[in-house]
Short mmCIF file of C-alpha atoms in Angstrom, two decimals:
data_model
loop_
_atom_site.label_atom_id
_atom_site.label_comp_id
_atom_site.label_asym_id
_atom_site.label_seq_id
_atom_site.Cartn_x
_atom_site.Cartn_y
_atom_site.Cartn_z
CA MET A 207 1.75 17.18 -10.52
CA ALA A 208 3.98 19.75 -12.16
CA THR A 209 5.02 22.93 -10.35
CA TRP A 210 6.57 26.15 -11.61
CA SER A 211 10.11 24.99 -10.67
CA ASN A 212 9.82 21.46 -12.10
CA LEU A 213 12.20 21.10 -15.07
CA ASN A 214 11.93 17.31 -15.32
CA PHE A 215 9.07 14.92 -15.99
CA GLN A 216 6.43 14.39 -13.35
CA ASN A 217 6.86 11.28 -11.21
CA SER A 218 5.49 8.32 -13.11
CA ALA A 219 2.41 6.44 -11.96
CA SER A 220 2.46 3.71 -14.60
CA PRO A 221 5.03 1.26 -16.02
CA LEU A 222 4.66 2.86 -19.44
CA MET A 223 5.60 6.32 -18.16
CA GLU A 224 8.61 4.85 -16.34
CA GLU A 225 9.85 3.37 -19.61
CA LEU A 226 9.27 6.66 -21.43
CA ILE A 227 11.34 8.53 -18.81
CA PHE A 228 14.13 5.93 -19.04
CA PHE A 229 14.13 6.23 -22.83
CA HIS A 230 14.25 10.03 -22.60
CA ASP A 231 17.26 9.91 -20.25
CA HIS A 232 18.98 7.29 -22.41
CA THR A 233 18.56 9.35 -25.59
CA LEU A 234 19.51 12.59 -23.86
CA LEU A 235 22.76 11.04 -22.62
CA ILE A 236 23.67 9.98 -26.17
CA LEU A 237 22.88 13.47 -27.51
CA ILE A 238 25.04 15.10 -24.82
CA MET A 239 27.95 12.78 -25.68
CA ILE A 240 27.63 13.62 -29.38
CA THR A 241 27.42 17.36 -28.66
CA MET A 242 30.49 17.29 -26.42
CA MET A 243 32.48 15.32 -29.00
CA VAL A 244 31.55 17.72 -31.83
CA LEU A 245 32.42 20.76 -29.68
CA TYR A 246 35.77 19.20 -28.79
CA ILE A 247 36.59 18.55 -32.47
CA MET A 248 35.54 22.09 -33.45
CA LEU A 249 37.71 23.67 -30.72
CA THR A 250 40.64 21.44 -31.66
CA LEU A 251 40.40 22.49 -35.30
CA LEU A 252 39.97 26.15 -34.33
CA PHE A 253 43.26 26.28 -32.42
CA ASN A 254 45.20 23.97 -34.76
CA ASN A 255 47.48 25.83 -37.20
CA LYS A 256 48.78 22.72 -38.94
CA ILE A 257 47.48 22.07 -42.46
CA ASN A 258 48.07 19.02 -44.62
CA LYS A 259 48.13 20.55 -48.12
CA LEU A 260 48.52 17.12 -49.77
CA LEU A 261 45.38 15.65 -48.18
CA LEU A 262 42.80 14.84 -50.88
CA GLN A 263 40.67 12.15 -49.30
CA GLY A 264 40.36 10.17 -46.08
CA GLN A 265 38.86 6.74 -46.58
CA THR A 266 39.39 5.69 -42.97
CA ILE A 267 37.67 8.67 -41.36
CA GLU A 268 34.77 8.46 -43.83
CA ILE A 269 34.21 4.82 -42.90
CA ILE A 270 34.29 5.71 -39.21
CA TRP A 271 31.81 8.57 -39.44
CA THR A 272 29.46 6.38 -41.48
CA ILE A 273 29.53 3.30 -39.24
CA LEU A 274 29.57 5.14 -35.89
CA PRO A 275 26.21 6.96 -36.41
CA ALA A 276 24.68 3.66 -37.52
CA PHE A 277 25.63 2.04 -34.19
CA ILE A 278 24.33 5.10 -32.30
CA LEU A 279 20.98 4.84 -34.11
CA ILE A 280 20.76 1.15 -33.17
CA PHE A 281 21.27 2.02 -29.47
CA ILE A 282 18.40 4.52 -29.78
CA ALA A 283 16.11 2.31 -31.88
CA LEU A 284 16.16 -0.83 -29.71
CA PRO A 285 14.60 0.70 -26.55
CA SER A 286 12.28 2.74 -28.78
CA LEU A 287 10.91 -0.45 -30.37
CA GLN A 288 10.45 -1.98 -26.92
CA ILE A 289 8.27 0.95 -25.84
CA LEU A 290 6.38 0.81 -29.13
CA TYR A 291 5.34 -2.78 -28.43
CA MET A 292 4.41 -1.86 -24.86
CA LEU A 293 1.98 0.70 -26.30
CA ASP A 294 0.02 -2.04 -28.06
CA GLU A 295 -3.52 -2.41 -26.84
CA THR A 296 -4.42 -4.94 -24.17
CA PHE A 297 -6.83 -7.69 -25.16
CA ASN A 298 -8.19 -8.43 -21.70
CA PRO A 299 -8.71 -5.15 -19.82
CA LEU A 300 -10.37 -5.28 -16.42
CA LEU A 301 -12.32 -2.11 -17.09
CA SER A 302 -13.29 0.01 -20.09
CA ILE A 303 -14.33 3.64 -19.88
CA LYS A 304 -15.44 6.06 -22.57
CA THR A 305 -14.41 9.71 -22.50
CA ILE A 306 -16.20 12.37 -24.53
CA GLY A 307 -14.73 15.84 -24.93
CA HIS A 308 -17.09 18.82 -25.07
CA GLN A 309 -16.62 22.57 -25.23
CA TRP A 310 -15.52 22.80 -22.46
CA TYR A 311 -15.82 19.83 -20.14
CA TRP A 312 -15.38 16.06 -20.14
CA SER A 313 -18.05 13.39 -19.79
CA TYR A 314 -17.35 9.78 -18.82
CA GLU A 315 -19.13 6.45 -19.23
CA TYR A 316 -18.34 3.23 -17.35
CA MET A 317 -19.68 0.66 -19.81
CA ASP A 318 -18.90 -2.66 -18.09
CA PHE A 319 -21.72 -2.60 -15.55
CA LYS A 320 -25.38 -3.54 -15.79
CA ASN A 321 -26.42 0.01 -15.05
CA LYS A 322 -24.13 2.18 -17.14
CA ILE A 323 -22.52 4.92 -15.04
CA GLU A 324 -22.35 8.33 -16.68
CA PHE A 325 -21.32 11.74 -15.36
CA ASP A 326 -19.88 15.06 -16.47
CA SER A 327 -16.69 16.55 -15.08
CA TYR A 328 -16.55 20.36 -14.88
CA LEU A 329 -13.85 22.70 -13.68
CA ILE A 330 -14.46 24.08 -10.18
CA PRO A 331 -14.28 27.91 -10.41
CA HIS A 332 -11.45 29.37 -8.37
CA GLN A 333 -13.97 31.37 -6.31
CA GLU A 334 -15.34 28.08 -4.96
CA ASN A 335 -11.95 26.43 -4.31
CA ASN A 336 -10.86 25.83 -0.74
CA ILE A 337 -7.33 26.38 0.56
CA ASN A 338 -6.28 22.80 -0.28
CA SER A 339 -7.49 22.91 -3.90
CA PHE A 340 -5.44 23.52 -7.00
CA ARG A 341 -6.55 26.53 -8.99
CA LEU A 342 -7.87 25.69 -12.48
CA LEU A 343 -7.10 21.99 -11.96
CA ASP A 344 -9.86 20.72 -9.65
CA VAL A 345 -13.06 19.23 -11.02
CA ASP A 346 -16.38 18.35 -9.43
CA ASN A 347 -16.32 14.65 -10.47
CA HIS A 348 -13.12 12.60 -10.53
CA VAL A 349 -12.42 9.61 -12.75
CA VAL A 350 -12.08 6.84 -10.15
CA LEU A 351 -10.09 3.80 -11.32
CA PRO A 352 -8.67 0.71 -9.59
CA MET A 353 -4.89 0.54 -9.34
CA ASN A 354 -2.82 -2.42 -10.55
CA SER A 355 -5.51 -3.16 -13.14
CA GLN A 356 -5.39 -2.86 -16.90
CA ILE A 357 -7.68 -0.05 -18.03
CA ARG A 358 -8.90 0.52 -21.57
CA ILE A 359 -9.99 4.04 -22.47
CA LEU A 360 -12.00 5.09 -25.50
CA VAL A 361 -11.82 8.77 -26.40
CA THR A 362 -14.01 10.78 -28.74
CA ALA A 363 -15.43 14.30 -28.99
CA ALA A 364 -18.87 15.81 -29.47
CA ASP A 365 -17.89 19.03 -31.25
CA VAL A 366 -14.22 19.81 -32.04
CA ILE A 367 -10.93 17.93 -31.55
CA HIS A 368 -9.86 17.56 -27.92
CA SER A 369 -6.99 15.64 -26.33
CA TRP A 370 -7.31 13.61 -23.11
CA THR A 371 -3.90 13.87 -21.45
CA VAL A 372 -2.55 12.72 -18.08
CA PRO A 373 1.28 13.11 -18.06
CA THR A 374 1.99 10.92 -15.01
CA LEU A 375 0.29 7.98 -16.74
CA GLY A 376 2.01 8.56 -20.08
CA VAL A 377 -1.38 8.92 -21.79
CA LYS A 378 -2.27 11.43 -24.51
CA ILE A 379 -5.17 10.54 -26.79
CA ASP A 380 -6.88 12.80 -29.30
CA GLY A 381 -10.65 12.90 -29.22
CA SER A 382 -12.02 13.45 -32.73
CA PRO A 383 -15.73 13.88 -33.57
CA GLY A 384 -17.18 10.75 -35.14
CA ARG A 385 -14.18 8.59 -34.27
CA LEU A 386 -13.16 6.43 -31.30
CA ASN A 387 -9.49 6.38 -30.33
CA GLN A 388 -8.35 3.66 -27.96
CA SER A 389 -5.50 3.20 -25.53
CA SER A 390 -4.73 1.30 -22.36
CA PHE A 391 -2.74 1.91 -19.19
CA LEU A 392 -2.09 0.54 -15.73
CA ILE A 393 -1.81 2.67 -12.59
CA ASN A 394 0.70 1.22 -10.11
CA ARG A 395 0.12 3.50 -7.09
CA PRO A 396 -2.79 5.26 -5.39
CA GLY A 397 -3.31 8.99 -5.64
CA LYS A 398 -4.80 11.80 -7.70
CA PHE A 399 -3.25 12.47 -11.08
CA TYR A 400 -3.92 15.69 -12.93
CA GLY A 401 -4.18 16.41 -16.61
CA GLN A 402 -5.62 18.90 -19.07
CA CYS A 403 -6.91 19.06 -22.61
CA SER A 404 -3.82 19.27 -24.84
CA GLU A 405 -5.49 20.30 -28.08
CA ILE A 406 -6.49 23.93 -28.61
CA CYS A 407 -10.28 23.58 -28.79
CA GLY A 408 -11.63 27.08 -28.34
CA ALA A 409 -11.89 29.99 -25.93
CA ASN A 410 -12.02 27.87 -22.75
CA HIS A 411 -9.46 25.30 -23.84
CA SER A 412 -7.44 25.88 -20.65
CA PHE A 413 -10.45 25.29 -18.41
CA MET A 414 -11.25 21.60 -18.91
CA PRO A 415 -8.88 19.73 -16.57
CA ILE A 416 -8.81 16.02 -15.77
CA ILE A 417 -8.41 14.25 -12.43
CA VAL A 418 -7.83 10.50 -12.30
CA GLU A 419 -8.16 9.10 -8.79
CA SER A 420 -6.48 5.75 -8.25
CA VAL A 421 -7.84 3.59 -5.40
CA ASN A 422 -7.64 -0.04 -4.39
CA LEU A 423 -10.18 -2.47 -5.82
CA ASN A 424 -12.39 -2.61 -2.70
CA ASN A 425 -12.74 1.16 -2.58
CA PHE A 426 -13.46 1.21 -6.30
CA ILE A 427 -16.27 -1.32 -5.87
CA SER A 428 -17.70 0.74 -2.99
CA TRP A 429 -17.61 3.84 -5.22
CA ILE A 430 -19.41 1.96 -8.02
CA ILE A 431 -22.15 0.85 -5.62
CA LYS A 432 -22.67 4.41 -4.42
CA MET A 433 -22.95 5.67 -7.97
#
């Protein structure tokens, strides 16, 4: 999870988030190179006293500064298109869950079982937190999911627009009343991954966190039986 001194992305917990971080670094490197080149040209011109008074046009330099940005855009577009296709929905998910945003808590439904599992997930007040809890991030019921399995998530809302967001998974889905939004992801390591509502939804917008707990398949089945 993020801390006050963390200036980079959180460590990824899904292949999609890994690709997003790689794409960010790739694009940032290109932007830094462009910025340094422009600064160098500006400083060179600033301290250059030579003037060509007969210069009217420069066909060569115009061709260069037209073609060069085109190649740069291609280097940015190709990995971007790859990630775009990775974001496409999966046709054979192992598990589907439905998330409903309320003012101000989340409710979840596991729809693939004979007896549908439903529960609400509320923020634990900081007065009830123990020393090992995270203030304003812990909830009473976690979303337990199996790792290394394709998960489909359906997000909607009961009142106003919410946004179900878990940064380490690279997932951010708006929940709109009367509409189902769909996405999929795969968690490649065990652990607890924290998120929050990312759409301003009212007075307690900051008090509806999300915890996704990734476990192996056997532990997930045991958890389902207990529920």
